[in-house]
């Protein structure tokens, strides 16, 4: 080969040195076939090298680019259309504000009615004996509802990105993603559910100085069992939603995370109430039941760990994905402590029904935005690759909400959904006579102010956090949503408690609460 005047060093392509042959020398039929290196050798054994280039954008990013990027020059018009890529699911060409709002509206309302139902359940079960005598269960409520957001919404975001970049197109890839991710969330649910019970015991013990081992084991059994069963049910629902949305040509990022929450709050709260009530009844006659429940679910951990470790897509998350869900659980538990301190006060009696609603709506909207920004960044490369020519600094509110890019457009759409959505939910609660509350004008103003401020803060934090994590080689699908949903629980519960307190001070609640 040294006799060639313009000779280049050999290029490695999957371990093989291939000769270089112009692509236009191949027929359309030949391009669809596998080409052996010997096919390009001359009579004397000489030849030129083939440089095999892999285009990540062509292989994975094409389908999502048209859906998320507004610039037409970034579409796949320049790709080689003669290359056989196999059948691809349909996806929208471009997303306008109307199309984003239309796709988000139905799952948003569905999720909102799920949180309304959860609020009505909490308004009823707060009078049960287990909630009266083991008040630490209230601390578990935001922690476990937040765990749903931390795990199921993260799962939805992770699978939505995988579907959009072509990692779930074949049955084999789909099955690997399902088994690995289901095992992963069972591990995370069991461990975080156990830690949430410890946090509830600690937060309940510090203010009162009272500790009961029976109540501690009851909290542990209730938390672990609820987290495990809820994650199993919701995980299967999420997989079906993402597969169905791709077949229908809908962007999973717009619908998956809200639908993850549509039944999530209701299922989780109903399971927590039912399981804790049943285990509380067994305390007097069968005290051994609670430890057995804890031991059973913890004993299943090695099985789920082995399955998750065998899948390359979930192995990294299994090792590195603990920090966000654990910190998020601690943040949500602080919100639970606020709830525990307020629901027992007659002046805050109506707060129980509204807490899951304001927290759920805020968490759902910010999860949609975080999932969309993450998918947008995944199309530009791997975590750590900057899609912008200059390093991104802390964004200004104007760039987050008023710029012309598609992420700013979706932020505006999501923010505008807050007021009409909450008005529908408040009317539903009022018509069902929930919360022992009359919806006065001043109450609606304070409630809406709290809800708008919560979502405004969350959307701005999401814009900063997702880009910040991306720039530090962290996948936002796995790391951002737990923090954002936990902050949504804390901010929402805090602002709602502040609103109730101000309303009580000015006298608006005197005739409404406790009727």
Coordinates of C-alpha atoms in Angstrom, one line a residue:
X1 CA 0.0 0.0 0.0
X2 CA 3.0 2.3 0.3
X3 CA 3.1 2.6 -3.5
X4 CA 0.0 4.8 -3.4
X5 CA 0.9 8.5 -3.7
X6 CA -1.9 9.6 -1.3
X7 CA -2.0 7.1 1.3
X8 CA -3.6 7.5 4.8
X9 CA -3.1 5.7 8.0
X10 CA -5.5 2.7 8.5
X11 CA -8.8 3.5 10.2
X12 CA -10.3 1.1 12.7
X13 CA -14.0 0.4 12.4
X14 CA -15.1 -2.1 15.0
X15 CA -11.7 -3.7 15.0
X16 CA -11.4 -4.1 11.2
X17 CA -9.2 -2.1 8.8
X18 CA -11.5 -1.3 5.8
X19 CA -10.5 0.2 2.4
X20 CA -11.8 3.6 1.4
X21 CA -14.3 3.5 -1.4
X22 CA -16.4 6.5 -2.6
X23 CA -20.0 6.1 -1.5
X24 CA -21.2 7.1 -5.0
X25 CA -19.5 4.1 -6.5
X26 CA -22.1 1.8 -4.8
X27 CA -25.5 1.1 -6.2
X28 CA -28.6 1.5 -4.1
X29 CA -28.9 -2.2 -3.8
X30 CA -25.2 -2.6 -2.7
X31 CA -25.7 0.0 0.0
X32 CA -28.3 -2.1 1.7
X33 CA -26.0 -5.1 1.8
X34 CA -23.0 -5.9 4.0
X35 CA -19.7 -5.2 2.3
X36 CA -16.6 -7.2 3.0
X37 CA -13.2 -5.7 3.0
X38 CA -12.0 -8.2 0.3
X39 CA -14.6 -6.9 -2.1
X40 CA -12.5 -3.8 -2.6
X41 CA -9.0 -5.4 -3.1
X42 CA -7.5 -5.1 -6.6
X43 CA -5.8 -8.0 -8.5
X44 CA -2.5 -7.4 -6.7
X45 CA -4.1 -7.3 -3.3
X46 CA -3.8 -3.5 -3.1
X47 CA -6.7 -1.2 -2.4
X48 CA -7.8 1.9 -0.7
X49 CA -9.3 2.1 2.8
X50 CA -12.9 2.5 3.7
X51 CA -13.7 5.0 6.5
X52 CA -16.8 3.8 8.3
X53 CA -18.5 6.7 10.0
X54 CA -21.4 6.4 12.4
X55 CA -23.9 9.3 12.6
X56 CA -25.6 9.4 15.9
X57 CA -28.0 12.0 14.7
X58 CA -29.0 9.9 11.7
X59 CA -29.4 6.8 13.8
X60 CA -31.2 8.3 16.8
X61 CA -32.0 11.9 16.6
X62 CA -33.9 12.2 13.3
X63 CA -37.3 11.4 14.6
X64 CA -37.3 13.9 17.5
X65 CA -35.6 16.7 15.7
X66 CA -38.6 17.6 13.6
X67 CA -40.8 17.4 16.7
X68 CA -38.7 19.7 18.9
X69 CA -36.5 21.9 16.7
X70 CA -38.0 24.9 15.1
X71 CA -35.2 25.6 12.7
X72 CA -35.9 23.8 9.4
X73 CA -32.3 23.6 8.6
X74 CA -31.8 21.2 11.5
X75 CA -34.2 18.7 10.0
X76 CA -33.2 15.5 8.3
X77 CA -33.5 16.8 4.7
X78 CA -29.8 16.4 4.0
X79 CA -29.8 12.7 5.1
X80 CA -29.2 10.0 2.6
X81 CA -32.8 8.9 1.8
X82 CA -31.6 5.8 0.0
X83 CA -30.3 4.2 3.2
X84 CA -32.7 1.7 4.6
X85 CA -33.4 2.5 8.2
X86 CA -36.4 0.3 8.6
X87 CA -39.9 1.5 9.5
X88 CA -40.1 4.5 11.8
X89 CA -43.0 5.5 14.0
X90 CA -44.8 8.7 12.9
X91 CA -44.1 11.9 14.8
X92 CA -45.3 15.4 14.4
X93 CA -43.3 17.6 12.1
X94 CA -43.1 20.7 14.2
X95 CA -44.6 21.7 17.5
X96 CA -46.4 24.9 17.8
X97 CA -47.8 26.4 21.0
X98 CA -51.2 25.1 20.0
X99 CA -50.0 21.5 19.3
X100 CA -48.0 21.5 22.6
X101 CA -51.1 22.7 24.5
X102 CA -53.4 20.3 22.8
X103 CA -51.2 17.3 23.6
X104 CA -50.6 18.4 27.2
X105 CA -54.1 19.5 28.0
X106 CA -55.9 16.1 28.2
X107 CA -53.3 14.3 30.3
X108 CA -52.9 17.5 32.5
X109 CA -56.6 17.5 33.3
X110 CA -56.6 13.8 33.8
X111 CA -53.7 14.1 36.2
X112 CA -55.4 17.0 37.9
X113 CA -58.6 15.1 38.5
X114 CA -56.4 12.3 39.9
X115 CA -54.9 14.7 42.4
X116 CA -58.4 16.0 43.3
X117 CA -59.5 12.4 44.0
X118 CA -56.3 12.0 46.1
X119 CA -57.2 15.2 48.0
X120 CA -60.7 13.9 48.7
X121 CA -59.3 10.6 50.0
X122 CA -56.9 12.4 52.3
X123 CA -59.8 14.6 53.5
X124 CA -61.6 11.5 54.5
X125 CA -58.9 9.3 55.9
X126 CA -57.4 12.0 58.1
X127 CA -60.1 11.2 60.6
X128 CA -59.2 7.5 60.7
X129 CA -57.7 6.1 63.9
X130 CA -54.3 5.3 62.4
X131 CA -54.0 9.0 61.3
X132 CA -55.1 10.2 64.7
X133 CA -52.9 8.1 66.8
X134 CA -49.9 7.6 64.5
X135 CA -49.7 11.1 63.1
X136 CA -46.4 10.4 61.5
X137 CA -48.3 8.9 58.7
X138 CA -49.0 12.4 57.5
X139 CA -45.3 12.9 57.1
X140 CA -45.3 9.9 54.8
X141 CA -47.9 11.3 52.5
X142 CA -45.8 13.9 50.6
X143 CA -42.8 11.6 50.8
X144 CA -44.6 8.7 49.1
X145 CA -46.5 10.9 46.7
X146 CA -43.3 12.5 45.9
X147 CA -41.6 9.1 45.5
X148 CA -44.2 8.5 42.7
X149 CA -42.9 11.6 41.0
X150 CA -39.3 10.7 41.7
X151 CA -39.5 7.2 40.2
X152 CA -42.5 7.0 37.8
X153 CA -41.9 10.4 36.3
X154 CA -38.2 9.7 36.0
X155 CA -39.1 6.4 34.4
X156 CA -41.5 8.2 32.0
X157 CA -38.8 10.7 31.1
X158 CA -36.2 8.1 30.6
X159 CA -38.4 5.8 28.4
X160 CA -39.7 8.8 26.4
X161 CA -36.2 9.8 25.5
X162 CA -35.3 6.2 24.7
X163 CA -38.4 5.9 22.4
X164 CA -37.7 9.2 20.7
X165 CA -34.1 8.4 19.9
X166 CA -34.9 4.9 18.6
X167 CA -33.8 2.7 21.5
X168 CA -37.2 0.9 21.7
X169 CA -37.9 0.2 18.1
X170 CA -37.3 -3.6 18.1
X171 CA -39.1 -6.1 20.3
X172 CA -35.7 -7.2 21.8
X173 CA -34.7 -3.6 22.7
X174 CA -38.2 -2.9 24.1
X175 CA -38.1 -6.0 26.3
X176 CA -34.7 -5.1 27.7
X177 CA -35.8 -1.6 28.5
X178 CA -39.0 -2.9 30.2
X179 CA -37.4 -5.5 32.4
X180 CA -34.4 -3.5 33.4
X181 CA -36.4 -0.4 34.3
X182 CA -39.1 -2.2 36.2
X183 CA -36.5 -4.0 38.3
X184 CA -34.7 -0.7 38.9
X185 CA -37.8 1.1 40.2
X186 CA -38.6 -1.8 42.5
X187 CA -35.1 -1.5 44.0
X188 CA -35.4 2.3 44.4
X189 CA -39.0 2.1 45.7
X190 CA -38.1 -0.4 48.4
X191 CA -35.0 1.4 49.6
X192 CA -36.5 4.9 49.5
X193 CA -39.8 3.7 51.1
X194 CA -37.7 2.3 54.0
X195 CA -35.7 5.6 54.3
X196 CA -39.0 7.6 54.1
X197 CA -40.3 5.7 57.1
X198 CA -37.1 6.4 59.1
X199 CA -37.5 10.1 58.2
X200 CA -41.1 10.1 59.3
X201 CA -40.1 8.5 62.7
X202 CA -37.3 11.1 63.2
X203 CA -39.4 14.1 62.2
X204 CA -42.2 12.9 64.4
X205 CA -40.0 12.2 67.4
X206 CA -38.0 15.4 67.4
X207 CA -40.9 17.9 68.0
X208 CA -42.8 15.7 70.5
X209 CA -39.9 13.7 72.1
X210 CA -42.1 10.5 72.0
X211 CA -40.9 7.3 70.4
X212 CA -42.9 4.0 69.9
X213 CA -41.2 1.0 68.4
X214 CA -44.6 -0.5 67.4
X215 CA -45.4 2.7 65.5
X216 CA -42.0 2.8 63.9
X217 CA -42.3 -0.7 62.5
X218 CA -45.9 0.1 61.4
X219 CA -44.6 3.1 59.5
X220 CA -41.8 1.0 57.9
X221 CA -44.1 -1.8 56.8
X222 CA -46.7 0.6 55.4
X223 CA -44.2 2.7 53.6
X224 CA -42.3 -0.2 52.0
X225 CA -45.4 -2.1 50.9
X226 CA -47.1 1.0 49.5
X227 CA -44.0 2.1 47.6
X228 CA -43.4 -1.3 46.1
X229 CA -47.0 -2.0 45.0
X230 CA -47.6 1.5 43.7
X231 CA -44.4 1.5 41.7
X232 CA -45.2 -1.9 40.2
X233 CA -48.7 -0.8 39.0
X234 CA -47.7 2.6 37.8
X235 CA -44.6 1.3 36.1
X236 CA -46.6 -1.0 33.9
X237 CA -49.1 1.8 33.1
X238 CA -46.3 4.1 32.1
X239 CA -44.8 1.5 29.7
X240 CA -48.2 1.0 28.0
X241 CA -48.7 4.8 27.7
X242 CA -45.3 5.4 26.0
X243 CA -45.6 2.5 23.6
X244 CA -49.2 3.6 22.7
X245 CA -48.2 7.3 22.3
X246 CA -45.4 6.4 19.8
X247 CA -47.8 4.3 17.8
X248 CA -50.3 7.2 17.7
X249 CA -47.7 9.7 16.6
X250 CA -47.8 11.7 19.9
X251 CA -44.6 12.9 21.5
X252 CA -44.4 10.8 24.8
X253 CA -42.7 13.8 26.5
X254 CA -46.0 15.7 26.4
X255 CA -48.2 13.0 27.8
X256 CA -46.2 10.4 29.7
X257 CA -45.3 12.3 32.8
X258 CA -48.8 13.8 33.4
X259 CA -50.4 10.4 32.9
X260 CA -47.9 8.9 35.3
X261 CA -49.4 11.2 37.9
X262 CA -53.1 10.8 36.9
X263 CA -53.6 7.8 39.0
X264 CA -50.3 7.9 40.9
X265 CA -51.4 10.1 43.8
X266 CA -54.8 8.3 44.1
X267 CA -53.3 4.8 44.0
X268 CA -50.4 5.7 46.3
X269 CA -52.6 7.4 48.9
X270 CA -55.3 4.7 48.8
X271 CA -52.6 2.0 49.3
X272 CA -51.0 3.9 52.2
X273 CA -54.3 4.5 53.9
X274 CA -55.5 0.9 53.5
X275 CA -52.3 -0.8 54.3
X276 CA -51.5 1.4 57.4
X277 CA -55.1 1.0 58.6
X278 CA -54.9 -2.8 58.2
X279 CA -51.6 -3.1 59.9
X280 CA -52.7 -0.8 62.7
X281 CA -55.6 -3.2 63.4
X282 CA -53.1 -6.1 63.7
X283 CA -50.9 -4.3 66.3
X284 CA -52.9 -5.5 69.3
X285 CA -53.4 -9.2 68.4
X286 CA -50.7 -9.9 65.9
X287 CA -47.7 -7.7 66.5
X288 CA -45.5 -10.0 64.4
X289 CA -47.3 -9.1 61.1
X290 CA -45.6 -5.7 60.7
X291 CA -42.0 -7.0 60.9
X292 CA -42.8 -9.9 58.5
X293 CA -44.1 -7.4 55.9
X294 CA -40.9 -5.4 56.2
X295 CA -38.8 -8.5 55.9
X296 CA -40.7 -9.9 52.9
X297 CA -40.2 -6.8 50.7
X298 CA -36.6 -6.3 51.8
X299 CA -35.8 -9.9 51.0
X300 CA -36.9 -9.4 47.4
X301 CA -34.2 -6.7 46.9
X302 CA -31.4 -9.0 45.7
X303 CA -33.6 -10.4 42.9
X304 CA -34.4 -6.9 41.5
X305 CA -30.8 -5.8 41.9
X306 CA -29.5 -8.8 39.8
X307 CA -32.1 -8.1 37.0
X308 CA -31.2 -4.3 36.9
X309 CA -27.5 -5.0 36.9
X310 CA -27.8 -7.2 33.8
X311 CA -29.3 -4.4 31.7
X312 CA -26.7 -1.8 30.5
X313 CA -29.4 0.9 30.3
X314 CA -30.2 0.7 34.0
X315 CA -26.9 -0.5 35.5
X316 CA -25.5 3.1 35.7
X317 CA -28.7 4.4 37.3
X318 CA -28.6 1.5 39.8
X319 CA -25.1 2.7 40.9
X320 CA -25.4 6.5 40.6
X321 CA -29.1 7.3 40.7
X322 CA -29.6 7.2 44.5
X323 CA -28.5 10.7 45.5
X324 CA -31.4 12.6 43.8
X325 CA -34.2 10.2 45.0
X326 CA -32.9 10.2 48.6
X327 CA -32.4 13.9 48.8
X328 CA -35.8 14.5 47.1
X329 CA -37.4 12.2 49.7
X330 CA -35.9 14.2 52.5
X331 CA -37.1 17.5 50.9
X332 CA -40.6 16.0 50.5
X333 CA -40.6 14.9 54.1
X334 CA -40.0 18.5 55.2
X335 CA -43.2 19.3 53.3
X336 CA -44.8 16.4 55.1
X337 CA -43.8 17.8 58.4
X338 CA -45.5 21.1 57.5
X339 CA -48.6 19.1 56.6
X340 CA -48.5 17.2 59.9
X341 CA -48.2 20.4 61.9
X342 CA -51.1 22.1 60.1
X343 CA -53.9 19.5 59.5
X344 CA -54.3 19.0 63.2
X345 CA -55.0 22.7 63.6
X346 CA -58.8 23.5 63.2
X347 CA -57.9 26.7 61.4
X348 CA -56.2 24.7 58.7
X349 CA -58.8 21.9 58.4
X350 CA -59.4 22.5 54.7
X351 CA -55.8 22.3 53.8
X352 CA -55.7 18.5 53.5
X353 CA -57.8 18.3 50.4
X354 CA -55.9 21.1 48.5
X355 CA -52.3 19.9 49.3
X356 CA -52.2 17.0 46.8
X357 CA -53.8 19.2 44.1
X358 CA -51.4 22.1 44.3
X359 CA -48.4 19.8 44.7
X360 CA -49.5 17.4 42.0
X361 CA -50.3 20.1 39.4
X362 CA -46.9 21.9 40.0
X363 CA -45.0 18.6 39.8
X364 CA -46.7 17.4 36.7
X365 CA -46.1 20.6 34.8
X366 CA -42.4 21.0 35.7
X367 CA -41.8 17.3 34.9
X368 CA -43.2 17.8 31.4
X369 CA -40.8 20.7 30.9
X370 CA -37.8 18.9 32.3
X371 CA -38.5 15.9 30.1
X372 CA -38.8 18.0 27.0
X373 CA -35.6 20.0 27.7
X374 CA -33.7 16.7 28.4
X375 CA -34.9 15.2 25.1
X376 CA -33.9 18.4 23.3
X377 CA -30.4 18.1 24.7
X378 CA -30.1 14.4 24.0
X379 CA -30.5 15.2 20.3
X380 CA -27.3 17.3 20.3
X381 CA -25.1 14.6 21.7
X382 CA -24.3 13.0 25.0
X383 CA -24.4 14.6 28.5
X384 CA -21.5 17.0 28.7
X385 CA -21.8 18.1 25.1
X386 CA -22.9 21.7 24.9
X387 CA -25.5 22.4 22.1
X388 CA -24.5 26.1 22.3
X389 CA -21.3 27.8 21.1
X390 CA -20.7 29.4 24.5
X391 CA -21.1 27.9 28.0
X392 CA -24.5 28.4 29.4
X393 CA -24.8 30.6 32.5
X394 CA -27.7 31.0 34.9
X395 CA -30.7 31.9 32.6
X396 CA -32.6 35.1 33.0
X397 CA -36.4 34.9 33.5
X398 CA -36.8 36.6 30.0
X399 CA -34.8 33.8 28.3
X400 CA -36.8 31.1 30.1
X401 CA -40.3 32.5 29.4
X402 CA -40.1 35.0 26.5
X403 CA -37.5 33.8 24.0
X404 CA -38.4 32.3 20.7
X405 CA -37.0 28.7 21.1
X406 CA -39.4 25.8 21.6
X407 CA -38.5 25.2 25.3
X408 CA -39.5 28.8 26.1
X409 CA -42.7 28.3 24.1
X410 CA -43.6 25.2 26.1
X411 CA -42.8 27.0 29.4
X412 CA -45.4 29.7 28.4
X413 CA -48.0 27.1 27.5
X414 CA -47.5 25.2 30.7
X415 CA -47.7 28.3 32.8
X416 CA -50.9 29.5 31.1
X417 CA -52.5 26.2 32.0
X418 CA -52.2 26.8 35.8
X419 CA -55.2 29.2 36.3
X420 CA -57.9 27.4 34.1
X421 CA -56.7 24.1 35.4
X422 CA -56.9 25.0 39.1
X423 CA -60.3 26.7 38.5
X424 CA -61.7 23.4 37.2
X425 CA -60.2 21.5 40.1
X426 CA -61.4 24.0 42.7
X427 CA -64.9 23.8 41.3
X428 CA -64.8 20.0 41.3
X429 CA -63.7 20.0 45.0
X430 CA -66.4 22.5 45.9
X431 CA -69.2 20.6 44.0
X432 CA -68.2 17.5 45.9
X433 CA -68.2 19.4 49.2
X434 CA -64.6 18.6 50.0
X435 CA -62.3 20.4 52.3
X436 CA -65.0 21.9 54.6
X437 CA -64.4 25.1 52.7
X438 CA -66.4 27.7 51.0
X439 CA -64.7 29.1 47.9
X440 CA -64.7 32.8 48.5
X441 CA -63.2 35.3 46.1
X442 CA -60.3 36.2 48.4
X443 CA -59.6 32.5 49.0
X444 CA -59.4 31.9 45.2
X445 CA -57.1 34.9 44.8
X446 CA -54.7 33.7 47.5
X447 CA -54.8 30.1 46.2
X448 CA -54.2 31.1 42.6
X449 CA -51.3 33.4 43.7
X450 CA -49.7 30.5 45.5
X451 CA -50.2 28.1 42.5
X452 CA -48.8 30.6 39.9
X453 CA -45.8 31.5 42.1
X454 CA -45.1 27.8 42.6
X455 CA -45.1 26.9 38.9
X456 CA -43.2 30.0 38.0
X457 CA -40.4 29.2 40.3
X458 CA -40.3 25.5 39.3
X459 CA -40.2 26.2 35.5
X460 CA -37.3 28.7 36.0
X461 CA -35.4 26.2 38.2
X462 CA -36.0 23.5 35.6
X463 CA -34.5 25.6 32.9
X464 CA -31.4 26.1 34.9
X465 CA -31.1 22.7 36.6
X466 CA -31.5 20.6 33.4
X467 CA -28.8 22.5 31.5
X468 CA -26.6 22.6 34.6
X469 CA -26.7 18.8 35.0
X470 CA -26.2 18.3 31.3
X471 CA -23.0 20.4 31.4
X472 CA -21.7 18.2 34.2
X473 CA -22.2 14.8 32.4
X474 CA -25.3 14.0 34.3
X475 CA -28.4 12.7 32.5
X476 CA -31.3 15.0 33.4
X477 CA -33.8 12.2 32.8
X478 CA -32.4 10.5 35.9
X479 CA -31.4 13.4 38.1
X480 CA -33.5 16.5 37.5
X481 CA -37.1 15.3 38.0
X482 CA -36.7 14.0 41.5
X483 CA -35.3 17.3 42.7
X484 CA -38.0 19.3 40.9
X485 CA -41.0 17.3 42.1
X486 CA -39.7 17.4 45.6
X487 CA -39.2 21.1 45.5
X488 CA -42.7 21.3 44.1
X489 CA -44.1 19.5 47.2
X490 CA -42.1 21.7 49.6
X491 CA -42.9 25.0 47.8
X492 CA -46.5 24.1 47.2
X493 CA -47.2 23.0 50.8
X494 CA -45.3 26.0 52.2
X495 CA -47.1 28.5 50.1
X496 CA -50.5 26.9 50.7
X497 CA -49.9 26.9 54.5
X498 CA -48.9 30.5 54.3
X499 CA -52.0 31.4 52.4
X500 CA -54.3 29.6 54.9
X501 CA -52.5 31.4 57.7
X502 CA -52.9 34.8 56.1
X503 CA -56.5 34.1 55.4
X504 CA -57.1 33.1 59.0
X505 CA -55.4 36.3 60.2
X506 CA -57.6 38.5 58.1
X507 CA -60.7 36.6 59.2
X508 CA -61.8 35.2 55.9
X509 CA -61.7 31.6 57.1
X510 CA -63.5 32.0 60.4
X511 CA -66.9 31.1 59.0
X512 CA -65.7 28.6 56.5
X513 CA -63.4 26.2 58.3
X514 CA -64.7 23.3 60.2
X515 CA -68.3 23.7 59.1

